[in-house]
Backbone as JSON, one array per atom type, in Angstrom:
{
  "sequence": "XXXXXXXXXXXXXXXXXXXXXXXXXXXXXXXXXXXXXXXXXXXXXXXXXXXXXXXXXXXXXXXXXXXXXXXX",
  "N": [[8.1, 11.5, -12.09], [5.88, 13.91, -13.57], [4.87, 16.89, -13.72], [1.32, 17.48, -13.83], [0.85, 15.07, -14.44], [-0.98, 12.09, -13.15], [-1.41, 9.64, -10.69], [-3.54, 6.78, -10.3], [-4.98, 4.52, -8.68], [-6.97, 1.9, -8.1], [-8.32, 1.21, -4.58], [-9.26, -1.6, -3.1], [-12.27, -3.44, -2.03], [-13.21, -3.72, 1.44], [-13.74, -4.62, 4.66], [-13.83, -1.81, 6.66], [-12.01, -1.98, 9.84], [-10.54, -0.34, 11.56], [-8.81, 2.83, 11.25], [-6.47, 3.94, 12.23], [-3.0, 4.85, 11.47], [-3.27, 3.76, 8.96], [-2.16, 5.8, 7.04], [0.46, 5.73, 7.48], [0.96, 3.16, 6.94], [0.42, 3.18, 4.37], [2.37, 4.93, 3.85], [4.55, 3.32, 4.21], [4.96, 1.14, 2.75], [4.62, 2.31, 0.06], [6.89, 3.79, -0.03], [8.64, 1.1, 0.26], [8.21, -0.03, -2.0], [9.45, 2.03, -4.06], [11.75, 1.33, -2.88], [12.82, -1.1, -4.04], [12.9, -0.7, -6.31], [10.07, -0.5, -8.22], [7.92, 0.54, -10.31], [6.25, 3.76, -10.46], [3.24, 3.23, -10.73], [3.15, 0.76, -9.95], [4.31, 0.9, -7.18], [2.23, 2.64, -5.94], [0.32, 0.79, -6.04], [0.82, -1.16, -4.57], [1.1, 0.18, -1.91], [-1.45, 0.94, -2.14], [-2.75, -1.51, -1.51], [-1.31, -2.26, 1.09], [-2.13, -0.54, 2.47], [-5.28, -1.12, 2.78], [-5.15, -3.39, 3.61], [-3.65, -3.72, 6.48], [-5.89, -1.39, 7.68], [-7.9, -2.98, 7.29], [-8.21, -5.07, 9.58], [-8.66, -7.17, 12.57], [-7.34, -8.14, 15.41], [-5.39, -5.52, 14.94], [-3.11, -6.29, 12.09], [-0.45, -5.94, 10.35], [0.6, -6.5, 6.62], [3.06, -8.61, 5.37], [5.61, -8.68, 3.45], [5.47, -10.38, 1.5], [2.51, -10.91, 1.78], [1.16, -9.23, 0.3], [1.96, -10.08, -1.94], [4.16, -9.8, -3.37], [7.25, -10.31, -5.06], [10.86, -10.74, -3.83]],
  "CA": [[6.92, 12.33, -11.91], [5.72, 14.77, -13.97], [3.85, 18.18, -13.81], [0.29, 17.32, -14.41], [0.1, 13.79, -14.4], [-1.65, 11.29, -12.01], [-1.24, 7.93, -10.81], [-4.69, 6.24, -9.52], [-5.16, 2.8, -8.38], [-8.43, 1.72, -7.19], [-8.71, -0.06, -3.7], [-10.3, -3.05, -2.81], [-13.27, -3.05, -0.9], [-12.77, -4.21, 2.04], [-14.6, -3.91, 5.51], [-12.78, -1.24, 7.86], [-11.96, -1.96, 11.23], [-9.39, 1.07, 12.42], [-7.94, 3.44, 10.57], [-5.41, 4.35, 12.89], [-2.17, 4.14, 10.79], [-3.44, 4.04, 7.29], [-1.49, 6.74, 6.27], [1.97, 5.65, 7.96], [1.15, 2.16, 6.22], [0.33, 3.56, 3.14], [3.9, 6.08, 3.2], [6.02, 2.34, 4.31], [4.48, 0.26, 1.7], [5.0, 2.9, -1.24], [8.59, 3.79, 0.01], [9.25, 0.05, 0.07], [7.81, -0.15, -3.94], [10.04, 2.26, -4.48], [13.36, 1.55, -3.0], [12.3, -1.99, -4.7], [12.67, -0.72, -7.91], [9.0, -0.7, -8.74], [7.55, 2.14, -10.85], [5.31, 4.92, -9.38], [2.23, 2.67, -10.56], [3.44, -0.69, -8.88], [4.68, 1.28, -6.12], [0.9, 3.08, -5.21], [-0.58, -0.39, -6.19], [1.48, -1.7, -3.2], [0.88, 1.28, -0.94], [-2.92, 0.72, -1.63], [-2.91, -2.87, -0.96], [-1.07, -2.81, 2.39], [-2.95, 0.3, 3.92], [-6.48, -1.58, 2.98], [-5.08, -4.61, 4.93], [-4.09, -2.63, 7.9], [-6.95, -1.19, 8.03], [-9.32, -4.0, 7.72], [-7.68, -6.32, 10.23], [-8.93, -6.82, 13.87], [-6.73, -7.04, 16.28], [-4.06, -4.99, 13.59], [-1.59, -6.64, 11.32], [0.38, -5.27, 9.33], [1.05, -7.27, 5.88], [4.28, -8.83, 5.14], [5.55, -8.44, 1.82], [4.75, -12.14, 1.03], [1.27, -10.96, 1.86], [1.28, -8.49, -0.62], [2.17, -10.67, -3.62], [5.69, -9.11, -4.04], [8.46, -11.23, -4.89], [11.88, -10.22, -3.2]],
  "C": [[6.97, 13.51, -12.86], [4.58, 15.83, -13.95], [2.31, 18.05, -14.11], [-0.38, 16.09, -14.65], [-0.11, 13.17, -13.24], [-1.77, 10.4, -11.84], [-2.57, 7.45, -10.03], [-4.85, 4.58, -9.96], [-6.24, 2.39, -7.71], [-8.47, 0.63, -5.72], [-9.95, -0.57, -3.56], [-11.03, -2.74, -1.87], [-13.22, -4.01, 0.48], [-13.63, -3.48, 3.69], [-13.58, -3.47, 6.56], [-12.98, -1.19, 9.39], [-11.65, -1.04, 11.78], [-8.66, 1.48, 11.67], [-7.24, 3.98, 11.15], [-3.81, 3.88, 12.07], [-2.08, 3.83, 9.32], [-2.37, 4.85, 6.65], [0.29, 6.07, 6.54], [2.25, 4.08, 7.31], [1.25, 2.39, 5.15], [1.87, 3.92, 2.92], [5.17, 4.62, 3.69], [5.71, 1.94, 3.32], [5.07, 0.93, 0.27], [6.73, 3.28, -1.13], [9.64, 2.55, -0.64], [9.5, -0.2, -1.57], [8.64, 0.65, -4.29], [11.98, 1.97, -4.59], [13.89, 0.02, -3.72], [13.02, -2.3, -6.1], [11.51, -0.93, -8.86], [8.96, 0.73, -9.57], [6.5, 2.68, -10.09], [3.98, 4.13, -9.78], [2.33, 1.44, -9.76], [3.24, -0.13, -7.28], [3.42, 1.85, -4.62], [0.4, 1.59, -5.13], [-0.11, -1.31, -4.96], [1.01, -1.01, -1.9], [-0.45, 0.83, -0.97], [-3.3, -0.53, -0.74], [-2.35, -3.49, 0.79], [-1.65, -1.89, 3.18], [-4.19, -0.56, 4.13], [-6.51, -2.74, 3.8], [-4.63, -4.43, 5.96], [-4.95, -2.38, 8.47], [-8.13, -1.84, 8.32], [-9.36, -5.87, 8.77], [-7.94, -5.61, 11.56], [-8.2, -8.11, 14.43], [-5.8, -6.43, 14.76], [-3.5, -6.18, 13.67], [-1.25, -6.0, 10.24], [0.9, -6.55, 8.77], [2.34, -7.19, 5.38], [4.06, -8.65, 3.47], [5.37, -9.51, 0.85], [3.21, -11.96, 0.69], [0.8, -10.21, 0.66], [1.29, -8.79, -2.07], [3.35, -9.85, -4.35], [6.66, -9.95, -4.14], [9.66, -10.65, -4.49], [13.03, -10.03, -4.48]]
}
């Protein structure tokens, strides 16, 4: 990270059911990208992708990292 710069990743549109949890999906997902070994753009691009499927799932699920399109 540096002073001034900014990482943006655009999410997918996607129709929201409950945002309860967004955020606590968002902060596992990007942790995971990082302890991974992803870089800080992979790492959001992960974080985006598993809060927006959180969020747009009725009853909740939370996406595995299969779901995600991450290889182990």
């Amino acid at each position: 990270l540096e002073a001034g710069h900014f990482t943006r990743v655009p999410a997918p549109k996607v129709a929201v059911a409950d945002t309860v949890g967004a955020g606590d999906t968002f902060n596992a997902a990007f942790v995971y990208g990082l302890r991974a070994g992803r870089t800080l753009p992979q790492a959001v691009g992960l974080a985006v992708r598993g809060a927006s499927w959180a969020v747009s799932s009725r009853p909740r699920r939370y996406p595995s990292v299969a779901d995600l399109g991450v290889a182990r």
